[in-house]
PDB file of N, CA and C in Angstrom:
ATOM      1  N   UNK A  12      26.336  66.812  -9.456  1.00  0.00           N
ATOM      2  CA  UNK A  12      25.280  66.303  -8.620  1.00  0.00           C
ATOM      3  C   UNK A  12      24.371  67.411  -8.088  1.00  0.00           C
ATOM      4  N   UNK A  13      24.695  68.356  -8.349  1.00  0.00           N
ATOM      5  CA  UNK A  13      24.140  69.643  -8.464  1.00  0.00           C
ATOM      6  C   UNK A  13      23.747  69.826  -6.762  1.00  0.00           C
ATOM      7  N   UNK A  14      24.554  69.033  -6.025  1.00  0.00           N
ATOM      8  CA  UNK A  14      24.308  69.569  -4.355  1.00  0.00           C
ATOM      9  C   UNK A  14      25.329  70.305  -3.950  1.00  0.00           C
ATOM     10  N   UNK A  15      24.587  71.868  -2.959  1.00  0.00           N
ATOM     11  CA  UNK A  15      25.888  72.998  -2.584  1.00  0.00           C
ATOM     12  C   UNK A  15      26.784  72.330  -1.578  1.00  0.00           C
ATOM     13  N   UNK A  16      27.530  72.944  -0.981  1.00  0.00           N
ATOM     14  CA  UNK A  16      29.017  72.613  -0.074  1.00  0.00           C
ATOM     15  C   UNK A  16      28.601  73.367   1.344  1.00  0.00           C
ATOM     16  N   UNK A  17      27.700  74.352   1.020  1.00  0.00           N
ATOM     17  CA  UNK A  17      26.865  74.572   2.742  1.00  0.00           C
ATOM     18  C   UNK A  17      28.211  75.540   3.234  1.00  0.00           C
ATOM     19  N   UNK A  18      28.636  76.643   2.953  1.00  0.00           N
ATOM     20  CA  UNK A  18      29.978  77.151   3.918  1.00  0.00           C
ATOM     21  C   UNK A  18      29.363  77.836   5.056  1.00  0.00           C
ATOM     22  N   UNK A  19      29.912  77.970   6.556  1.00  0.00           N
ATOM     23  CA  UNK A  19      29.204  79.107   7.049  1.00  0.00           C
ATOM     24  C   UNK A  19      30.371  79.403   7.986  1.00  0.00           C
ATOM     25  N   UNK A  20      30.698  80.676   7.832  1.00  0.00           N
ATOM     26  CA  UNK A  20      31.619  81.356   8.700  1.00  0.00           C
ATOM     27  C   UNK A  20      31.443  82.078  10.211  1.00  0.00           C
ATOM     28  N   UNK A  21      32.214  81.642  11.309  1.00  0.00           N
ATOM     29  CA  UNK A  21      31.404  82.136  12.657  1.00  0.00           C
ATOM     30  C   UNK A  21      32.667  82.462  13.284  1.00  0.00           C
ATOM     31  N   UNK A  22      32.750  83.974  13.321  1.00  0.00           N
ATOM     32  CA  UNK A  22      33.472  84.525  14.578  1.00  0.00           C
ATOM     33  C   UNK A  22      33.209  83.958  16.040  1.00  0.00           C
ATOM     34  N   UNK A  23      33.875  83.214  16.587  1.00  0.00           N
ATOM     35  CA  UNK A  23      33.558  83.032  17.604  1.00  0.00           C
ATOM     36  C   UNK A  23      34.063  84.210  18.496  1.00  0.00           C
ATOM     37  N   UNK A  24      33.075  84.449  19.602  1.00  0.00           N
ATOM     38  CA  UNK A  24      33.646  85.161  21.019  1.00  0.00           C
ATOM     39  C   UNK A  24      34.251  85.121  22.446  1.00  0.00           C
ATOM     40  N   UNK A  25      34.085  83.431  21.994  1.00  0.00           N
ATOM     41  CA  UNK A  25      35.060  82.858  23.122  1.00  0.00           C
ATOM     42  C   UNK A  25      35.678  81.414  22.798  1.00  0.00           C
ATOM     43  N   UNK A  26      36.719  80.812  23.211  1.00  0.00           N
ATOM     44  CA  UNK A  26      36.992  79.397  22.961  1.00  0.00           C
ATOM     45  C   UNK A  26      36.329  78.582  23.082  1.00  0.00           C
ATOM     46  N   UNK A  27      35.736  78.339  24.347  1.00  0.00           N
ATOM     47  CA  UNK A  27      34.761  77.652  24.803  1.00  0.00           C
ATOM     48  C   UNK A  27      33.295  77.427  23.666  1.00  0.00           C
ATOM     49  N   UNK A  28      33.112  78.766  23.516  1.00  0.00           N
ATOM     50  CA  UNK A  28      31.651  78.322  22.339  1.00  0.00           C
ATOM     51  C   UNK A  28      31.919  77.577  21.007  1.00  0.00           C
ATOM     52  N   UNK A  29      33.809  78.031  20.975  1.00  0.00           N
ATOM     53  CA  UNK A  29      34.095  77.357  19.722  1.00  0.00           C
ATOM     54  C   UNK A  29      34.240  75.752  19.785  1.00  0.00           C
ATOM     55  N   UNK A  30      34.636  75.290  21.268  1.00  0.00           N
ATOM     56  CA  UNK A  30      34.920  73.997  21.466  1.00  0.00           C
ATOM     57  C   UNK A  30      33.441  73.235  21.271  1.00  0.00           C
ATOM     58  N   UNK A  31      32.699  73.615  21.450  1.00  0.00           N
ATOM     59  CA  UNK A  31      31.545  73.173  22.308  1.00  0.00           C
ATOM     60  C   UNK A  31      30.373  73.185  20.730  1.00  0.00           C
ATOM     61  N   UNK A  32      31.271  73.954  19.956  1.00  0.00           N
ATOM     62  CA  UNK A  32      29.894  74.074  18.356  1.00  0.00           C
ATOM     63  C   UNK A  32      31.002  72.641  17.808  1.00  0.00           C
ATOM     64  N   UNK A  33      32.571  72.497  18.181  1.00  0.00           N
ATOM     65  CA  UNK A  33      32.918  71.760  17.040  1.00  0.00           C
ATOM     66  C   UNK A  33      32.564  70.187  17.603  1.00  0.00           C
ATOM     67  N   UNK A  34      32.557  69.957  18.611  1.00  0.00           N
ATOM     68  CA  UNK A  34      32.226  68.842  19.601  1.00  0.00           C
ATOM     69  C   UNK A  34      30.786  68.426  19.135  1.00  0.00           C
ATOM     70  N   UNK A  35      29.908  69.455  18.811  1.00  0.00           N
ATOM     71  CA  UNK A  35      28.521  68.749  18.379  1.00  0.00           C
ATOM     72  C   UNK A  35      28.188  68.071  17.053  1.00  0.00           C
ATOM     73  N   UNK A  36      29.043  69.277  16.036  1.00  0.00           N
ATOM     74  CA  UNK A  36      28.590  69.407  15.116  1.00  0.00           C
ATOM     75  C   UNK A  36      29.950  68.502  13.950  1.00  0.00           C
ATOM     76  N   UNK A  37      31.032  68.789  14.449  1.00  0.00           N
ATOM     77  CA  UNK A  37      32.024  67.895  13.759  1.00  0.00           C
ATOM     78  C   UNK A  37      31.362  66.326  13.294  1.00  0.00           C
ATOM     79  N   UNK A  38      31.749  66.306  12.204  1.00  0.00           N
ATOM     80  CA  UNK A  38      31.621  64.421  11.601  1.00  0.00           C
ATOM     81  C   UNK A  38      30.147  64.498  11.786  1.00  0.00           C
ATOM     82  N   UNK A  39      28.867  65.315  11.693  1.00  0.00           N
ATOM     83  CA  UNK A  39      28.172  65.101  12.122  1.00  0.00           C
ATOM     84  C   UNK A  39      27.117  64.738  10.884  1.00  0.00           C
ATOM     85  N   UNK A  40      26.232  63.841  10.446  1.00  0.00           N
ATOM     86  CA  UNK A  40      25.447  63.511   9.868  1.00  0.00           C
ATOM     87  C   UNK A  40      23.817  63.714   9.922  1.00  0.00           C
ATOM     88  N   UNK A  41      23.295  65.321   8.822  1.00  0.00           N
ATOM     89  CA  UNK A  41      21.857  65.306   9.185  1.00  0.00           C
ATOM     90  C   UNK A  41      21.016  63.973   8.728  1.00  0.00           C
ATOM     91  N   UNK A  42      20.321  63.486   9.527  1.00  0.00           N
ATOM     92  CA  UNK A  42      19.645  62.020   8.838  1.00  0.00           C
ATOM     93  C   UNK A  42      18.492  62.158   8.217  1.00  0.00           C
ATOM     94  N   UNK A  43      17.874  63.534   8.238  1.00  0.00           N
ATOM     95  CA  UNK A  43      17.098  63.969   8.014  1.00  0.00           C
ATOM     96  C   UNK A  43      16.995  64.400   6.169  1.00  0.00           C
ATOM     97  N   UNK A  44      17.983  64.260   5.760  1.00  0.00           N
ATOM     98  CA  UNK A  44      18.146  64.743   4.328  1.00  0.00           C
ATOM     99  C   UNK A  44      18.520  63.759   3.673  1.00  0.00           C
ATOM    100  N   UNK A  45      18.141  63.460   2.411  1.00  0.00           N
ATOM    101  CA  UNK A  45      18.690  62.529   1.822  1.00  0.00           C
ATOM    102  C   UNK A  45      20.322  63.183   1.277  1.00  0.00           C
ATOM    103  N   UNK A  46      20.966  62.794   2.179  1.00  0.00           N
ATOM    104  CA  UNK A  46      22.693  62.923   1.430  1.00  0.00           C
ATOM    105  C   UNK A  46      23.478  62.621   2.649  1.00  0.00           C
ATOM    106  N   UNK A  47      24.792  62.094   2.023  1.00  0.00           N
ATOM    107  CA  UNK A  47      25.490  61.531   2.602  1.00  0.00           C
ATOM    108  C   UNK A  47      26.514  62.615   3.256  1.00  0.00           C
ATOM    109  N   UNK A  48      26.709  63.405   3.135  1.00  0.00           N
ATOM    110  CA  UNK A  48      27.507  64.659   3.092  1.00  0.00           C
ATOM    111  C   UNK A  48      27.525  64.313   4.687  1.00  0.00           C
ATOM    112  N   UNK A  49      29.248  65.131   5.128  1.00  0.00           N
ATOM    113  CA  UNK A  49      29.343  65.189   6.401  1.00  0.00           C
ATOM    114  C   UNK A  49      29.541  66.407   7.238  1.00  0.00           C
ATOM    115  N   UNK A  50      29.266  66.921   8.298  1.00  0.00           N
ATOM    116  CA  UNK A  50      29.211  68.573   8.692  1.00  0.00           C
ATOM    117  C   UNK A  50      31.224  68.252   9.062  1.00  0.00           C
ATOM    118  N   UNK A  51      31.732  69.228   8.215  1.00  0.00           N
ATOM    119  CA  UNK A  51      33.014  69.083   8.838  1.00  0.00           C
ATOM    120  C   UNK A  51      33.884  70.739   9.499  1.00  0.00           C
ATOM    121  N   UNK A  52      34.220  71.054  10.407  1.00  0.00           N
ATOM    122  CA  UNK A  52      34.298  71.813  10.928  1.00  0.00           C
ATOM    123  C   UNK A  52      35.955  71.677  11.020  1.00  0.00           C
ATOM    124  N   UNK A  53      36.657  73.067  10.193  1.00  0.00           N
ATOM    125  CA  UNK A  53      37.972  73.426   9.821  1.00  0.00           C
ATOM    126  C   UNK A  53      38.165  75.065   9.861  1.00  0.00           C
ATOM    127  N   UNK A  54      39.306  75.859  10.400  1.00  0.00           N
ATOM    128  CA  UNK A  54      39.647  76.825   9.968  1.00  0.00           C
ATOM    129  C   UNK A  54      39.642  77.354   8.685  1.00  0.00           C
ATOM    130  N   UNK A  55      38.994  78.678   8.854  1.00  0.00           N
ATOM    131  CA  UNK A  55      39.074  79.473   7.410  1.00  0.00           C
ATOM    132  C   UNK A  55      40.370  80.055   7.498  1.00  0.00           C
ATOM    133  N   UNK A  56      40.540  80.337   5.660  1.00  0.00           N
ATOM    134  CA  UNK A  56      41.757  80.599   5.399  1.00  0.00           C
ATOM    135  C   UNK A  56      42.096  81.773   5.917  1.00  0.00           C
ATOM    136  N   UNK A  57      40.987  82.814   5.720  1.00  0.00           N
ATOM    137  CA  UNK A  57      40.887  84.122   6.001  1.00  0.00           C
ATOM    138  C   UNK A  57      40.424  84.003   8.146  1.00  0.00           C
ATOM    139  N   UNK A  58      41.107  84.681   8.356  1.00  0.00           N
ATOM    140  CA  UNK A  58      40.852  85.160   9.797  1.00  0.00           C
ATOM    141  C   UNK A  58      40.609  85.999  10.212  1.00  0.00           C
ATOM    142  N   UNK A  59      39.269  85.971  10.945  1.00  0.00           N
ATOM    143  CA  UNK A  59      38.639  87.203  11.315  1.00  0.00           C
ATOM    144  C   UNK A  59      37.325  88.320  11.008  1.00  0.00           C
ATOM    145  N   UNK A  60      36.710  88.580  12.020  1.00  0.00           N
ATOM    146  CA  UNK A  60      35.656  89.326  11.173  1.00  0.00           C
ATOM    147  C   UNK A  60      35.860  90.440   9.944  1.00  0.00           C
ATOM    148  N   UNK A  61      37.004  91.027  10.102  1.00  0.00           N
ATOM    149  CA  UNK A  61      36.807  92.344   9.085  1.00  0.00           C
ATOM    150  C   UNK A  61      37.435  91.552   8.151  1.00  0.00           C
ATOM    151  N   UNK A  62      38.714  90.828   7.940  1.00  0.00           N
ATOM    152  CA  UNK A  62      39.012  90.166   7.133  1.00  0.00           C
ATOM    153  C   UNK A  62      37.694  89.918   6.217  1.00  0.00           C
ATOM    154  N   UNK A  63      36.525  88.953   6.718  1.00  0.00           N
ATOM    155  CA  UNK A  63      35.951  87.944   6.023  1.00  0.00           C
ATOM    156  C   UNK A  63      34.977  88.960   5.510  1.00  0.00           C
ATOM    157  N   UNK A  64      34.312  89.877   6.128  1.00  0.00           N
ATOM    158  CA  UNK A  64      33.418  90.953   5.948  1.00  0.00           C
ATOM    159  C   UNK A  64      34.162  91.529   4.302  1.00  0.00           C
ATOM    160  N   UNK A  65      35.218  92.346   4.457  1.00  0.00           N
ATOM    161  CA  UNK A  65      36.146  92.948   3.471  1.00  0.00           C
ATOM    162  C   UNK A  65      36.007  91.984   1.901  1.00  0.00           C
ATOM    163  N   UNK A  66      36.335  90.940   2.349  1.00  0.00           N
ATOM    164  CA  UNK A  66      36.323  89.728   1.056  1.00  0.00           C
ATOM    165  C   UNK A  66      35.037  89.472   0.462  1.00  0.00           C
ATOM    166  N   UNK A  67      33.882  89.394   1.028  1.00  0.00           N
ATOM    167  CA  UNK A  67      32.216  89.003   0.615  1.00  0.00           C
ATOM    168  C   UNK A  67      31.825  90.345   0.594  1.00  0.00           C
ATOM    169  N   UNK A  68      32.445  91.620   0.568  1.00  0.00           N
ATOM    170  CA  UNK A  68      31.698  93.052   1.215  1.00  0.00           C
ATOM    171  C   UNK A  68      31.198  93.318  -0.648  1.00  0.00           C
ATOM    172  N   UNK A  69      31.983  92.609  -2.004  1.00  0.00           N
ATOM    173  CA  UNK A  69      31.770  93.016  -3.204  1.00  0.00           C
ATOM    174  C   UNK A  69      31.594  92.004  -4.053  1.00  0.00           C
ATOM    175  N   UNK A  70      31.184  90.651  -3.017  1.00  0.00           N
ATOM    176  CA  UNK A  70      31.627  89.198  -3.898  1.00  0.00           C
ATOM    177  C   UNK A  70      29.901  89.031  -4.857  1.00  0.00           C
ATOM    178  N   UNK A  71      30.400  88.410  -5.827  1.00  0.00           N
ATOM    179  CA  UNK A  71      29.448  87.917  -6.474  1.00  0.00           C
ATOM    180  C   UNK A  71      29.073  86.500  -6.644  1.00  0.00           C
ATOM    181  N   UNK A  72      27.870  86.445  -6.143  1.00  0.00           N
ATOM    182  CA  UNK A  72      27.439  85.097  -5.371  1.00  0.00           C
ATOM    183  C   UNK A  72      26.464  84.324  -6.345  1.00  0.00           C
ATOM    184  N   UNK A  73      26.239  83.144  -6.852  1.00  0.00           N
ATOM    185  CA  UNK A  73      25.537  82.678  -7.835  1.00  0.00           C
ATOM    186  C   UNK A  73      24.415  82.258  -6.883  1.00  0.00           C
ATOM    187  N   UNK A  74      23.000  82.902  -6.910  1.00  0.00           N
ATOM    188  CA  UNK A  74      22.155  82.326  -6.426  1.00  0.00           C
ATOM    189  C   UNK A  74      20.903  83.558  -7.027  1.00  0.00           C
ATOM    190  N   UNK A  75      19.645  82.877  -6.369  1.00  0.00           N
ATOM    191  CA  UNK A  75      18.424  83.792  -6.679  1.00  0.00           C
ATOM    192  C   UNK A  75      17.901  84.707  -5.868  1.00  0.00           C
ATOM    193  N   UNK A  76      18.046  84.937  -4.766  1.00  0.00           N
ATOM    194  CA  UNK A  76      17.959  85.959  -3.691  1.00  0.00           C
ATOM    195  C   UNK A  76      18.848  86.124  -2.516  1.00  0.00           C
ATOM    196  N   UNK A  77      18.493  87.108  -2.232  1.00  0.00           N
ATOM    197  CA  UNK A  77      19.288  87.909  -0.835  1.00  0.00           C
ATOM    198  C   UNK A  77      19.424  86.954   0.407  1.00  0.00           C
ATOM    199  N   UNK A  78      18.462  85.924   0.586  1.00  0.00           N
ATOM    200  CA  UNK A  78      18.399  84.747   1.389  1.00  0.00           C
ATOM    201  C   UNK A  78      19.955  84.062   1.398  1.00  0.00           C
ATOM    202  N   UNK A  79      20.444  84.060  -0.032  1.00  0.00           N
ATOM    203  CA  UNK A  79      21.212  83.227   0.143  1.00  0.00           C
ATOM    204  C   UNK A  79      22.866  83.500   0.587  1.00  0.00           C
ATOM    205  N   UNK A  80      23.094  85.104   0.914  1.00  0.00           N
ATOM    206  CA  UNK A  80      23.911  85.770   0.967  1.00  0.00           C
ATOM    207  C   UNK A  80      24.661  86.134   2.120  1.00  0.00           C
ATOM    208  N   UNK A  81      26.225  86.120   2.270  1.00  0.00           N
ATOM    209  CA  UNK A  81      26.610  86.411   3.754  1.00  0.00           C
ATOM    210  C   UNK A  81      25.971  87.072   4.629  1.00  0.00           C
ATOM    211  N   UNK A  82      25.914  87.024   5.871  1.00  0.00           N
ATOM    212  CA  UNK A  82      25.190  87.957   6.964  1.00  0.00           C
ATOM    213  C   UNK A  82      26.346  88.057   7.912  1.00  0.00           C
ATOM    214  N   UNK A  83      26.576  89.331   8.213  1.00  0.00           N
ATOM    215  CA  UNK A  83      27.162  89.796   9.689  1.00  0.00           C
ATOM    216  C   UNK A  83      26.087  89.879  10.660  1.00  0.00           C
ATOM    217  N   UNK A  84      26.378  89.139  11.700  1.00  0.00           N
ATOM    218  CA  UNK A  84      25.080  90.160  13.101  1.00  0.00           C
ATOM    219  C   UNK A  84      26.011  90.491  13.877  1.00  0.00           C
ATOM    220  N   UNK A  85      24.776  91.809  13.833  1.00  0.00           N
ATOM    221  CA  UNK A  85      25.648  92.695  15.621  1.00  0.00           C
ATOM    222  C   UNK A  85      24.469  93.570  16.284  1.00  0.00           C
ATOM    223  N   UNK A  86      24.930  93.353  17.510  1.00  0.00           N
ATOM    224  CA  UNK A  86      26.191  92.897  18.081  1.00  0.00           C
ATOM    225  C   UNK A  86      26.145  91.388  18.070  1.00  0.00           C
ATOM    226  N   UNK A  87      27.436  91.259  18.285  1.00  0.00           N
ATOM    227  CA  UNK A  87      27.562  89.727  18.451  1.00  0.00           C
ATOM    228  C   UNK A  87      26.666  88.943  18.909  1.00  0.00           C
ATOM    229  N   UNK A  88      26.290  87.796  19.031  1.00  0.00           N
ATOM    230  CA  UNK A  88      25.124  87.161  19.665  1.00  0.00           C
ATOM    231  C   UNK A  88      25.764  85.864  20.373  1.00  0.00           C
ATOM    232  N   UNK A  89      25.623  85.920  21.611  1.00  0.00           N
ATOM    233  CA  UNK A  89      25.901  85.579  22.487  1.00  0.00           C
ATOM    234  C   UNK A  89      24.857  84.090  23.371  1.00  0.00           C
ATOM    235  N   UNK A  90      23.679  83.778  22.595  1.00  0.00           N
ATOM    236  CA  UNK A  90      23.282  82.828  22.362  1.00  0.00           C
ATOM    237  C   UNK A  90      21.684  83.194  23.645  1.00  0.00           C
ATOM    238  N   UNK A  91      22.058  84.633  24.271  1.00  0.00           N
ATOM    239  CA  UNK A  91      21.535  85.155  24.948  1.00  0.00           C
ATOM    240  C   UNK A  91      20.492  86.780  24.663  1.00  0.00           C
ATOM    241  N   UNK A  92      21.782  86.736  23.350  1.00  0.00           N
ATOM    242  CA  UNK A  92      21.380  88.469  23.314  1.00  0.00           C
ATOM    243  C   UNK A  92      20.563  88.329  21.645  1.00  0.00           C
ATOM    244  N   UNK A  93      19.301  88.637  21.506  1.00  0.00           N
ATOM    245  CA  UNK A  93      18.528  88.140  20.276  1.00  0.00           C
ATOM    246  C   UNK A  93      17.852  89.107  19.523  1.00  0.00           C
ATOM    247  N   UNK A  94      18.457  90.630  20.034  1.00  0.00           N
ATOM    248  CA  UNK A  94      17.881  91.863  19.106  1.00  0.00           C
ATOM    249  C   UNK A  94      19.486  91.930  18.499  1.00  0.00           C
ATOM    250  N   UNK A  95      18.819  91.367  16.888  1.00  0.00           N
ATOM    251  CA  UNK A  95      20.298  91.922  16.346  1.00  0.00           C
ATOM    252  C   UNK A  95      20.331  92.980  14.720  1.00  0.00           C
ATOM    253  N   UNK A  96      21.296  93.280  14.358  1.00  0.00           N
ATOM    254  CA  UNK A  96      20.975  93.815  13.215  1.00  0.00           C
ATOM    255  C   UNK A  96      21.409  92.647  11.940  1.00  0.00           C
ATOM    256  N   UNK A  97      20.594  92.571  11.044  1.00  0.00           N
ATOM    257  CA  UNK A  97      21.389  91.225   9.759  1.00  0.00           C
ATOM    258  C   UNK A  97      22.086  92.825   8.854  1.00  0.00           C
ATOM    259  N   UNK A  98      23.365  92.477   8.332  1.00  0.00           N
ATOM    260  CA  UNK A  98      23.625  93.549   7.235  1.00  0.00           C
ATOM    261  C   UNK A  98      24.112  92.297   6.127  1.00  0.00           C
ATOM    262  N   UNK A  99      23.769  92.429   5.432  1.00  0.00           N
ATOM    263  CA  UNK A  99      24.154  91.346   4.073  1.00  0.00           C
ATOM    264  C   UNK A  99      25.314  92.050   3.396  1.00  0.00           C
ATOM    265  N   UNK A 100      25.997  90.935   3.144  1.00  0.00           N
ATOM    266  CA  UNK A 100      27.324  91.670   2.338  1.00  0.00           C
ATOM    267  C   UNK A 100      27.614  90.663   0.808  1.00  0.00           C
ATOM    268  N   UNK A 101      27.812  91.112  -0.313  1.00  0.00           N
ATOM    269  CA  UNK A 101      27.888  90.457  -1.495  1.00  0.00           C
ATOM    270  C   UNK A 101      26.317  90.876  -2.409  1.00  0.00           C
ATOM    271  N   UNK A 102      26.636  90.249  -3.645  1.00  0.00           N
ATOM    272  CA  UNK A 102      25.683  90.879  -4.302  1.00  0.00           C
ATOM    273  C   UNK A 102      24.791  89.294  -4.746  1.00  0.00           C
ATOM    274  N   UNK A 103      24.266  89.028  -5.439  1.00  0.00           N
ATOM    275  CA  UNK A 103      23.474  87.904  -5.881  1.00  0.00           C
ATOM    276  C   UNK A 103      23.492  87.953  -7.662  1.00  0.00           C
ATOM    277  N   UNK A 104      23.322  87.072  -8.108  1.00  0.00           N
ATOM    278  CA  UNK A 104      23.901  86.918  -9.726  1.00  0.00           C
ATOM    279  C   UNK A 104      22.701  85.816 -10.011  1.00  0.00           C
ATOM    280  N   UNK A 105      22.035  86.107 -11.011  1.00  0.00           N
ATOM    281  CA  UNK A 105      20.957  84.460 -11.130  1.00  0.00           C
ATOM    282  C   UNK A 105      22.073  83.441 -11.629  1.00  0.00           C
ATOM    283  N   UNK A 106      21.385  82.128 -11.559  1.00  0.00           N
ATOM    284  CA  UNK A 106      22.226  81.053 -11.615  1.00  0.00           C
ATOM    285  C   UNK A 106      21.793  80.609 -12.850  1.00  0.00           C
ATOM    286  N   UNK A 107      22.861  80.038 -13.849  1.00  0.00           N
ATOM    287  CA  UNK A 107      22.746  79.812 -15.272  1.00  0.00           C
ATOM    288  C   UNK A 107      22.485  77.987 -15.239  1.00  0.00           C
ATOM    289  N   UNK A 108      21.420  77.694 -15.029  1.00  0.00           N
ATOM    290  CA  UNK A 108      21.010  76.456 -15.367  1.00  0.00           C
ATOM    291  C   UNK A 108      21.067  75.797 -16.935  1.00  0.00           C
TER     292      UNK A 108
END
């Protein structure tokens, strides 16, 4: 059906921000898109920033640009603090249509 799976990985920095992203966003349906798909919010296998950093730091990613590629920010962002650095980790591979 040729639609992606959307992953996005988020260190949280406190419980609370974690309660409060899964409370919104869990079971949640954009209506805005045509698809039925549901936002579902689960533990990664891998735990942790350096963990997840370490694993995507050499991964090869099927897509057409750098857009589409892990990002670390830091410092952390705190939903307050908005000078950050993006460092991209993984490489990009064109996609064989």
């Amino acid at each position: 059906n040729r639609c992606n799976l959307g992953y996005a990985f988020v260190n949280f920095t406190s419980a609370k921000a974690t309660w409060k992203l899964y409370r919104e966003f869990h079971m949640h349906q954009w209506a805005i898109f045509n698809s039925k798909k549901i936002c579902e919010i689960t533990y990664a296998r891998l735990q942790g920033r350096r963990l997840l950093e370490d694993h995507f730091r050499n991964a090869r990613l099927e897509c057409d640009t750098d857009n589409y590629l892990p990002l670390v920010f830091d410092p952390p962002r705190n939903g307050q603090n908005f000078t950050v650095t993006r460092v991209i980790r993984g490489q990009w591979e064109a996609k064989n249509d």
